[in-house]
Amino acid sequence: MHNMKKTIDILALTIAVRHIIARRRQTFLSVLAVALAVSISVIFTSLVTGQQQILTDLVEEKLPHVVVKPQPGEDFIHLYKSLLNRIGTLPGIKSSAPSLSSTATLSRKDKTKNALLKGSDPQEMDRIYKIGETMVQGDLGSIQQTRNAVVGRTLAENLDIKLGDKIYATFPTAKSTDLTVTGIFFTGTPLDEKVAFVSMKTARNFLDKGDVVNAVEISLQDIALSEELAAQISSWGYNAKSWQENNPEIMRAINIGGFWTRFSVLLFMVVAFFGVASIMNLLVVEKTREIGMLMAMGASRSNIRDIFLVESAILGFMGAAAGTALGLAGVLILGNVPFEIAAGGSEITTLPLIINPWEIFLLVFWAVALSIVAAVYPARKASRLDPVMALRGG
């Protein structure tokens, strides 16, 4: 009895494989449906992952990860040095930079532009924003001298200024002053249009304030800890916010990218699902006599069901393997297509495509799993055929 069951199991598997070999057209269509779904998914997820990595790199390298600002109703952070000392004792801190900023109207001849006049120590600020790496003219360290300013390229173009020119800074609640442009930077971020860096002394003279700041910007070794650190500093009685709170548009772009990736992959897989299901239904109809013959030999309903489930699993795996190969080839080809765009102060010359092995593994897994699920109804239908009617082909 045991030998008979084993023989039937082997025969069932043999029939499943023979179906795949014999029905070349159906096999090709099944494999093609899964392969196309997987290959497109691999390319699409690689593209979205690359775009998200650009945004993450921008946050990690060009923006503060946590910013401490005055409490609501207050203009400045007093005794900020004790805060800096306390922050310095925390693990994972890369750097922290106090700053004093004010809105200012910058003018040059007949042109004016509102910008943020940001006063800080240039070395401390450079650890946060990496401005030194993006200087196209001049030197960030030059702002150490009073009444020197380093501005973004877009702001310089709007005011039609060049290195060595003087600009006039005014604001209703501040002391008007003239500044000498000693550097121009280009980060590829809003800083280029909205910020002029000056020394802390210059900013304090402009605002006519003493030893106070209105922001402490912090850079972390791991940006994933930003919200946790912001919460910890807030528990000390300060107004601290993470980069996620300060830059909701970046978080929105990252989250939307992830949503559309999952949604698109789901659509691709659904198409493959119905393709496999329709072909498996067709096979049940075509193989009615063989099913009746197996039942007459003693095959159980589970044996019949397993034939179609195994067949579908094999087709799913073949399609997933072919789709992965096609997808990776597509990524390599697209990765060499010229694509020029400025992002985060650097020039991107090719499409940002990143292959994530874990995502590819999940795509293969879901392709095979959905192929098996697609065969459940046809397999169930086949297992419930009446042996006599099946032998008659009815």
CSV table of C-alpha atoms in Angstrom, one decimal:
chain,number,residue,atom,x,y,z
A,1,MET,CA,0.0,0.0,0.0
A,2,HIS,CA,2.8,2.3,0.9
A,3,ASN,CA,4.7,1.5,-2.3
A,4,MET,CA,1.5,2.2,-4.3
A,5,LYS,CA,1.1,5.6,-2.7
A,6,LYS,CA,4.8,6.4,-3.4
A,7,THR,CA,4.3,5.3,-7.0
A,8,ILE,CA,1.3,7.5,-7.4
A,9,ASP,CA,3.2,10.5,-5.9
A,10,ILE,CA,6.1,10.0,-8.3
A,11,LEU,CA,3.6,9.6,-11.2
A,12,ALA,CA,1.8,12.8,-10.1
A,13,LEU,CA,5.1,14.8,-10.1
A,14,THR,CA,6.1,13.3,-13.5
A,15,ILE,CA,2.8,14.3,-15.0
A,16,ALA,CA,3.2,17.8,-13.7
A,17,VAL,CA,6.6,18.1,-15.3
A,18,ARG,CA,5.4,16.5,-18.5
A,19,HIS,CA,2.6,19.0,-18.7
A,20,ILE,CA,5.1,21.8,-18.5
A,21,ILE,CA,7.2,20.3,-21.2
A,22,ALA,CA,4.4,19.2,-23.5
A,23,ARG,CA,2.3,22.3,-23.3
A,24,ARG,CA,4.9,24.7,-24.6
A,25,ARG,CA,2.5,27.5,-25.5
A,26,GLN,CA,0.8,27.5,-22.1
A,27,THR,CA,4.1,27.1,-20.3
A,28,PHE,CA,5.6,30.0,-22.3
A,29,LEU,CA,2.6,32.2,-21.6
A,30,SER,CA,2.6,31.4,-17.8
A,31,VAL,CA,6.3,32.0,-17.5
A,32,LEU,CA,6.1,35.2,-19.6
A,33,ALA,CA,3.3,36.6,-17.4
A,34,VAL,CA,5.3,36.1,-14.2
A,35,ALA,CA,8.6,37.1,-15.8
A,36,LEU,CA,7.2,40.4,-17.1
A,37,ALA,CA,5.7,41.2,-13.7
A,38,VAL,CA,9.0,40.4,-11.9
A,39,SER,CA,11.3,42.2,-14.4
A,40,ILE,CA,9.3,45.4,-14.4
A,41,SER,CA,9.0,45.2,-10.6
A,42,VAL,CA,12.8,44.8,-10.3
A,43,ILE,CA,13.5,47.9,-12.5
A,44,PHE,CA,10.8,50.0,-10.9
A,45,THR,CA,11.9,49.2,-7.3
A,46,SER,CA,15.5,49.8,-8.2
A,47,LEU,CA,14.6,53.2,-9.6
A,48,VAL,CA,12.5,54.2,-6.6
A,49,THR,CA,15.1,52.9,-4.1
A,50,GLY,CA,17.7,55.0,-6.0
A,51,GLN,CA,15.6,58.1,-5.7
A,52,GLN,CA,14.9,57.5,-2.0
A,53,GLN,CA,18.7,57.1,-1.5
A,54,ILE,CA,19.4,60.5,-3.0
A,55,LEU,CA,16.9,62.1,-0.6
A,56,THR,CA,18.4,60.2,2.3
A,57,ASP,CA,21.9,61.2,1.3
A,58,LEU,CA,20.8,64.8,1.1
A,59,VAL,CA,19.4,64.7,4.6
A,60,GLU,CA,22.4,62.8,6.0
A,61,GLU,CA,25.1,65.0,4.4
A,62,LYS,CA,23.5,68.5,3.8
A,63,LEU,CA,20.9,69.1,6.5
A,64,PRO,CA,20.8,69.2,10.3
A,65,HIS,CA,19.3,66.1,11.8
A,66,VAL,CA,17.9,67.8,14.9
A,67,VAL,CA,17.3,71.5,15.4
A,68,VAL,CA,16.8,73.1,18.8
A,69,LYS,CA,14.9,76.4,18.6
A,70,PRO,CA,13.5,78.9,21.2
A,71,GLN,CA,10.4,77.9,23.0
A,72,PRO,CA,7.1,79.4,21.6
A,73,GLY,CA,6.8,83.0,22.5
A,74,GLU,CA,10.6,83.4,23.0
A,75,ASP,CA,13.1,84.8,20.4
A,76,PHE,CA,16.4,83.4,21.7
A,77,ILE,CA,18.0,80.5,23.5
A,78,HIS,CA,19.8,81.8,26.6
A,79,LEU,CA,22.5,79.9,28.4
A,80,TYR,CA,22.9,77.8,25.2
A,81,LYS,CA,26.5,76.8,26.1
A,82,SER,CA,25.2,74.6,28.9
A,83,LEU,CA,22.9,72.9,26.3
A,84,LEU,CA,25.8,72.3,24.0
A,85,ASN,CA,27.8,70.7,26.9
A,86,ARG,CA,24.9,68.5,27.7
A,87,ILE,CA,24.4,67.5,24.0
A,88,GLY,CA,28.1,66.7,23.8
A,89,THR,CA,27.7,64.0,26.4
A,90,LEU,CA,25.2,62.1,24.4
A,91,PRO,CA,26.2,59.1,22.3
A,92,GLY,CA,26.0,59.2,18.5
A,93,ILE,CA,26.5,63.0,18.2
A,94,LYS,CA,28.7,63.9,15.2
A,95,SER,CA,28.6,67.7,15.6
A,96,SER,CA,26.5,70.6,17.0
A,97,ALA,CA,26.5,74.2,15.9
A,98,PRO,CA,24.8,77.2,17.5
A,99,SER,CA,23.7,79.9,15.2
A,100,LEU,CA,22.0,83.3,15.2
A,101,SER,CA,19.8,83.9,12.2
A,102,SER,CA,17.6,86.8,11.0
A,103,THR,CA,15.6,87.6,8.0
A,104,ALA,CA,17.3,90.4,6.0
A,105,THR,CA,16.6,92.3,2.9
A,106,LEU,CA,19.8,92.2,0.8
A,107,SER,CA,20.3,94.8,-1.9
A,108,ARG,CA,22.8,95.5,-4.6
A,109,LYS,CA,22.2,98.7,-6.7
A,110,ASP,CA,18.6,98.4,-7.8
A,111,LYS,CA,18.1,94.7,-7.0
A,112,THR,CA,16.8,93.4,-3.7
A,113,LYS,CA,16.1,89.9,-2.3
A,114,ASN,CA,14.9,88.6,1.1
A,115,ALA,CA,17.2,86.0,2.6
A,116,LEU,CA,18.2,84.5,5.9
A,117,LEU,CA,21.3,86.0,7.4
A,118,LYS,CA,22.8,83.1,9.3
A,119,GLY,CA,25.6,83.8,11.8
A,120,SER,CA,27.8,80.9,13.1
A,121,ASP,CA,31.3,79.6,13.4
A,122,PRO,CA,32.2,78.5,9.9
A,123,GLN,CA,33.9,75.3,11.0
A,124,GLU,CA,31.0,74.2,13.1
A,125,MET,CA,28.5,75.2,10.5
A,126,ASP,CA,30.5,73.3,7.8
A,127,ARG,CA,30.2,70.1,9.8
A,128,ILE,CA,26.4,70.4,9.4
A,129,TYR,CA,25.9,71.7,5.9
A,130,LYS,CA,29.2,70.7,4.2
A,131,ILE,CA,29.3,74.2,2.6
A,132,GLY,CA,33.1,74.1,2.2
A,133,GLU,CA,32.7,71.2,-0.3
A,134,THR,CA,30.4,73.2,-2.4
A,135,MET,CA,32.3,76.5,-2.7
A,136,VAL,CA,32.6,77.6,-6.3
A,137,GLN,CA,34.4,80.8,-5.4
A,138,GLY,CA,36.1,82.1,-2.3
A,139,ASP,CA,36.4,80.4,1.1
A,140,LEU,CA,33.8,79.8,3.8
A,141,GLY,CA,36.3,80.5,6.5
A,142,SER,CA,36.5,84.1,5.3
A,143,ILE,CA,33.3,85.0,7.2
A,144,GLN,CA,35.4,84.9,10.4
A,145,GLN,CA,36.2,88.5,9.6
A,146,THR,CA,33.4,90.9,10.5
A,147,ARG,CA,31.0,92.0,7.8
A,148,ASN,CA,32.0,89.3,5.3
A,149,ALA,CA,29.3,87.1,3.8
A,150,VAL,CA,29.2,83.8,1.8
A,151,VAL,CA,26.1,83.5,-0.4
A,152,GLY,CA,24.5,80.8,-2.6
A,153,ARG,CA,24.9,80.9,-6.4
A,154,THR,CA,21.2,81.5,-7.0
A,155,LEU,CA,21.1,84.4,-4.6
A,156,ALA,CA,24.2,85.9,-6.2
A,157,GLU,CA,22.7,85.6,-9.6
A,158,ASN,CA,19.4,87.2,-8.4
A,159,LEU,CA,21.4,90.2,-7.0
A,160,ASP,CA,23.8,90.2,-9.9
A,161,ILE,CA,26.8,90.1,-7.6
A,162,LYS,CA,30.3,88.6,-7.8
A,163,LEU,CA,33.2,88.0,-5.5
A,164,GLY,CA,34.3,91.2,-3.8
A,165,ASP,CA,31.0,93.1,-4.3
A,166,LYS,CA,29.3,94.8,-1.4
A,167,ILE,CA,25.6,94.1,-0.5
A,168,TYR,CA,23.5,96.1,1.9
A,169,ALA,CA,21.5,94.2,4.6
A,170,THR,CA,18.5,95.8,6.2
A,171,PHE,CA,15.6,94.8,8.4
A,172,PRO,CA,13.1,96.9,10.3
A,173,THR,CA,14.2,95.6,13.7
A,174,ALA,CA,17.9,95.4,12.9
A,175,LYS,CA,20.9,97.7,12.4
A,176,SER,CA,21.6,98.1,8.7
A,177,THR,CA,25.0,97.0,7.6
A,178,ASP,CA,27.0,96.5,4.4
A,179,LEU,CA,28.6,93.1,3.7
A,180,THR,CA,31.4,92.1,1.4
A,181,VAL,CA,30.8,88.9,-0.6
A,182,THR,CA,33.8,86.7,0.0
A,183,GLY,CA,32.5,83.4,-1.2
A,184,ILE,CA,29.8,81.8,-3.4
A,185,PHE,CA,28.5,78.2,-2.9
A,186,PHE,CA,26.3,75.8,-4.8
A,187,THR,CA,24.6,73.0,-2.8
A,188,GLY,CA,21.7,72.2,-5.2
A,189,THR,CA,19.4,72.9,-2.2
A,190,PRO,CA,17.2,75.9,-1.2
A,191,LEU,CA,20.2,77.2,0.7
A,192,ASP,CA,21.5,78.5,-2.6
A,193,GLU,CA,18.7,81.0,-2.9
A,194,LYS,CA,17.7,81.7,0.7
A,195,VAL,CA,20.8,81.9,2.9
A,196,ALA,CA,23.8,84.2,3.4
A,197,PHE,CA,26.4,82.9,5.9
A,198,VAL,CA,28.2,85.4,8.2
A,199,SER,CA,30.1,85.2,11.4
A,200,MET,CA,28.3,85.1,14.8
A,201,LYS,CA,29.7,88.6,15.6
A,202,THR,CA,28.3,90.0,12.4
A,203,ALA,CA,24.9,88.5,13.1
A,204,ARG,CA,24.9,89.9,16.7
A,205,ASN,CA,25.9,93.3,15.5
A,206,PHE,CA,23.1,93.2,12.9
A,207,LEU,CA,20.5,92.3,15.5
A,208,ASP,CA,22.2,94.3,18.2
A,209,LYS,CA,22.2,91.3,20.6
A,210,GLY,CA,24.6,89.8,23.1
A,211,ASP,CA,25.7,86.3,23.6
A,212,VAL,CA,22.5,84.5,22.5
A,213,VAL,CA,21.5,82.2,19.7
A,214,ASN,CA,18.2,81.2,18.1
A,215,ALA,CA,19.1,77.7,17.0
A,216,VAL,CA,21.4,74.8,17.8
A,217,GLU,CA,21.7,72.4,14.9
A,218,ILE,CA,22.9,68.9,15.4
A,219,SER,CA,24.3,66.2,13.1
A,220,LEU,CA,24.1,62.5,14.1
A,221,GLN,CA,26.1,59.5,13.0
A,222,ASP,CA,22.8,57.6,12.4
A,223,ILE,CA,19.9,59.8,11.2
A,224,ALA,CA,17.5,57.0,12.2
A,225,LEU,CA,18.0,58.2,15.8
A,226,SER,CA,16.9,61.8,15.0
A,227,GLU,CA,13.3,61.5,16.4
A,228,GLU,CA,14.6,59.8,19.5
A,229,LEU,CA,17.2,62.5,20.2
A,230,ALA,CA,14.7,65.3,19.6
A,231,ALA,CA,12.4,63.7,22.1
A,232,GLN,CA,15.2,63.4,24.6
A,233,ILE,CA,16.2,67.1,24.3
A,234,SER,CA,12.6,68.2,24.4
A,235,SER,CA,12.3,66.3,27.8
A,236,TRP,CA,15.0,68.7,29.1
A,237,GLY,CA,12.6,71.6,28.5
A,238,TYR,CA,13.9,72.7,25.0
A,239,ASN,CA,12.0,73.0,21.7
A,240,ALA,CA,13.8,70.3,19.6
A,241,LYS,CA,12.6,68.9,16.3
A,242,SER,CA,13.9,66.1,14.1
A,243,TRP,CA,14.6,66.5,10.4
A,244,GLN,CA,11.4,64.6,9.7
A,245,GLU,CA,9.4,67.4,11.4
A,246,ASN,CA,11.4,70.2,9.9
A,247,ASN,CA,11.4,68.8,6.3
A,248,PRO,CA,8.0,67.1,5.9
A,249,GLU,CA,8.2,67.4,2.1
A,250,ILE,CA,11.3,65.1,2.1
A,251,MET,CA,9.5,62.6,4.3
A,252,ARG,CA,6.4,62.8,2.1
A,253,ALA,CA,8.5,62.2,-1.1
A,254,ILE,CA,10.2,59.1,0.6
A,255,ASN,CA,6.9,57.7,1.8
A,256,ILE,CA,5.1,58.3,-1.5
A,257,GLY,CA,7.9,56.6,-3.3
A,258,GLY,CA,7.5,53.6,-1.1
A,259,PHE,CA,3.7,53.5,-1.5
A,260,TRP,CA,3.8,53.7,-5.3
A,261,THR,CA,6.4,51.0,-5.4
A,262,ARG,CA,4.3,48.6,-3.3
A,263,PHE,CA,1.1,49.6,-5.2
A,264,SER,CA,2.7,49.1,-8.7
A,265,VAL,CA,4.3,45.8,-7.7
A,266,LEU,CA,0.9,44.6,-6.5
A,267,LEU,CA,-0.7,45.5,-9.8
A,268,PHE,CA,2.1,43.7,-11.8
A,269,MET,CA,1.6,40.6,-9.6
A,270,VAL,CA,-2.2,40.7,-10.0
A,271,VAL,CA,-1.8,40.6,-13.7
A,272,ALA,CA,0.6,37.6,-13.5
A,273,PHE,CA,-1.8,36.0,-11.0
A,274,PHE,CA,-4.8,36.0,-13.4
A,275,GLY,CA,-2.5,34.9,-16.3
A,276,VAL,CA,-1.4,31.8,-14.4
A,277,ALA,CA,-4.9,31.1,-13.1
A,278,SER,CA,-6.5,31.2,-16.5
A,279,ILE,CA,-3.9,28.9,-18.0
A,280,MET,CA,-4.2,26.4,-15.1
A,281,ASN,CA,-8.0,26.4,-15.6
A,282,LEU,CA,-7.3,25.5,-19.3
A,283,LEU,CA,-5.0,22.7,-18.3
A,284,VAL,CA,-7.7,21.2,-16.0
A,285,VAL,CA,-10.1,21.0,-19.0
A,286,GLU,CA,-7.5,19.6,-21.3
A,287,LYS,CA,-6.2,16.9,-18.9
A,288,THR,CA,-9.6,15.6,-17.7
A,289,ARG,CA,-8.9,12.1,-19.0
A,290,GLU,CA,-5.5,11.9,-17.4
A,291,ILE,CA,-7.0,13.0,-14.1
A,292,GLY,CA,-9.7,10.2,-14.4
A,293,MET,CA,-7.0,7.6,-15.2
A,294,LEU,CA,-5.0,8.6,-12.1
A,295,MET,CA,-8.1,8.4,-9.9
A,296,ALA,CA,-8.8,4.9,-11.4
A,297,MET,CA,-5.3,3.9,-10.4
A,298,GLY,CA,-5.9,4.9,-6.8
A,299,ALA,CA,-4.8,8.5,-6.7
A,300,SER,CA,-6.4,10.5,-4.0
A,301,ARG,CA,-8.0,14.0,-4.4
A,302,SER,CA,-5.0,15.5,-2.7
A,303,ASN,CA,-2.7,13.8,-5.2
A,304,ILE,CA,-4.7,15.4,-8.1
A,305,ARG,CA,-4.6,18.7,-6.3
A,306,ASP,CA,-0.9,18.5,-5.8
A,307,ILE,CA,-0.2,17.9,-9.5
A,308,PHE,CA,-1.5,21.4,-10.4
A,309,LEU,CA,0.0,23.1,-7.3
A,310,VAL,CA,3.4,21.7,-8.1
A,311,GLU,CA,3.1,22.6,-11.7
A,312,SER,CA,2.1,26.1,-10.9
A,313,ALA,CA,5.0,26.4,-8.4
A,314,ILE,CA,7.5,25.3,-11.0
A,315,LEU,CA,6.0,27.8,-13.6
A,316,GLY,CA,6.1,30.5,-11.0
A,317,PHE,CA,9.7,29.8,-10.1
A,318,MET,CA,10.8,29.7,-13.8
A,319,GLY,CA,9.0,33.0,-14.4
A,320,ALA,CA,10.5,34.6,-11.3
A,321,ALA,CA,14.0,33.5,-12.3
A,322,ALA,CA,13.6,34.7,-15.9
A,323,GLY,CA,12.1,37.9,-14.7
A,324,THR,CA,14.9,38.5,-12.2
A,325,ALA,CA,17.5,38.0,-14.9
A,326,LEU,CA,15.6,40.3,-17.3
A,327,GLY,CA,15.1,42.9,-14.6
A,328,LEU,CA,18.8,42.9,-13.6
A,329,ALA,CA,19.8,43.2,-17.2
A,330,GLY,CA,17.4,46.1,-17.6
A,331,VAL,CA,18.8,47.9,-14.5
A,332,LEU,CA,22.4,47.5,-15.9
A,333,ILE,CA,21.3,48.9,-19.3
A,334,LEU,CA,19.3,51.8,-17.9
A,335,GLY,CA,22.2,52.5,-15.4
A,336,ASN,CA,24.4,53.3,-18.4
A,337,VAL,CA,21.9,55.7,-20.1
A,338,PRO,CA,23.2,59.3,-19.8
A,339,PHE,CA,21.0,61.3,-17.4
A,340,GLU,CA,22.2,64.7,-16.1
A,341,ILE,CA,20.6,66.4,-13.2
A,342,ALA,CA,21.9,68.4,-10.2
A,343,ALA,CA,21.0,67.0,-6.8
A,344,GLY,CA,22.4,67.9,-3.4
A,345,GLY,CA,25.2,69.9,-4.9
A,346,SER,CA,26.5,67.1,-7.1
A,347,GLU,CA,25.8,66.2,-10.7
A,348,ILE,CA,24.0,62.9,-11.3
A,349,THR,CA,25.1,61.6,-14.7
A,350,THR,CA,23.1,58.3,-14.8
A,351,LEU,CA,19.7,57.2,-13.6
A,352,PRO,CA,19.8,56.5,-9.9
A,353,LEU,CA,19.2,52.8,-9.8
A,354,ILE,CA,20.0,50.7,-6.7
A,355,ILE,CA,19.5,46.9,-6.5
A,356,ASN,CA,18.3,45.7,-3.1
A,357,PRO,CA,18.9,41.9,-2.8
A,358,TRP,CA,16.2,41.6,-0.1
A,359,GLU,CA,13.6,43.3,-2.3
A,360,ILE,CA,14.5,40.9,-5.2
A,361,PHE,CA,14.2,37.9,-2.9
A,362,LEU,CA,10.7,39.2,-1.8
A,363,LEU,CA,9.6,39.6,-5.4
A,364,VAL,CA,10.7,36.0,-6.2
A,365,PHE,CA,8.9,34.8,-3.1
A,366,TRP,CA,5.7,36.6,-3.9
A,367,ALA,CA,5.8,35.6,-7.5
A,368,VAL,CA,6.0,31.9,-6.6
A,369,ALA,CA,3.5,32.2,-3.8
A,370,LEU,CA,0.9,34.0,-6.0
A,371,SER,CA,1.5,31.4,-8.7
A,372,ILE,CA,0.6,28.7,-6.3
A,373,VAL,CA,-2.4,30.6,-5.0
A,374,ALA,CA,-3.5,31.1,-8.6
A,375,ALA,CA,-3.6,27.3,-9.0
A,376,VAL,CA,-5.7,26.7,-5.9
A,377,TYR,CA,-9.1,26.9,-7.6
A,378,PRO,CA,-8.1,25.0,-10.7
A,379,ALA,CA,-6.5,22.3,-8.5
A,380,ARG,CA,-9.5,22.1,-6.3
A,381,LYS,CA,-11.7,21.8,-9.4
A,382,ALA,CA,-9.6,19.0,-10.8
A,383,SER,CA,-9.6,17.1,-7.5
A,384,ARG,CA,-13.4,17.1,-7.3
A,385,LEU,CA,-13.9,15.6,-10.8
A,386,ASP,CA,-15.9,12.4,-10.9
A,387,PRO,CA,-13.5,9.6,-12.0
A,388,VAL,CA,-16.1,8.0,-14.3
A,389,MET,CA,-17.0,11.3,-16.0
A,390,ALA,CA,-13.3,12.2,-16.2
A,391,LEU,CA,-12.4,9.0,-18.0
A,392,ARG,CA,-15.2,9.8,-20.5
A,393,GLY,CA,-13.7,13.3,-21.0
A,394,GLY,CA,-16.8,14.9,-19.6
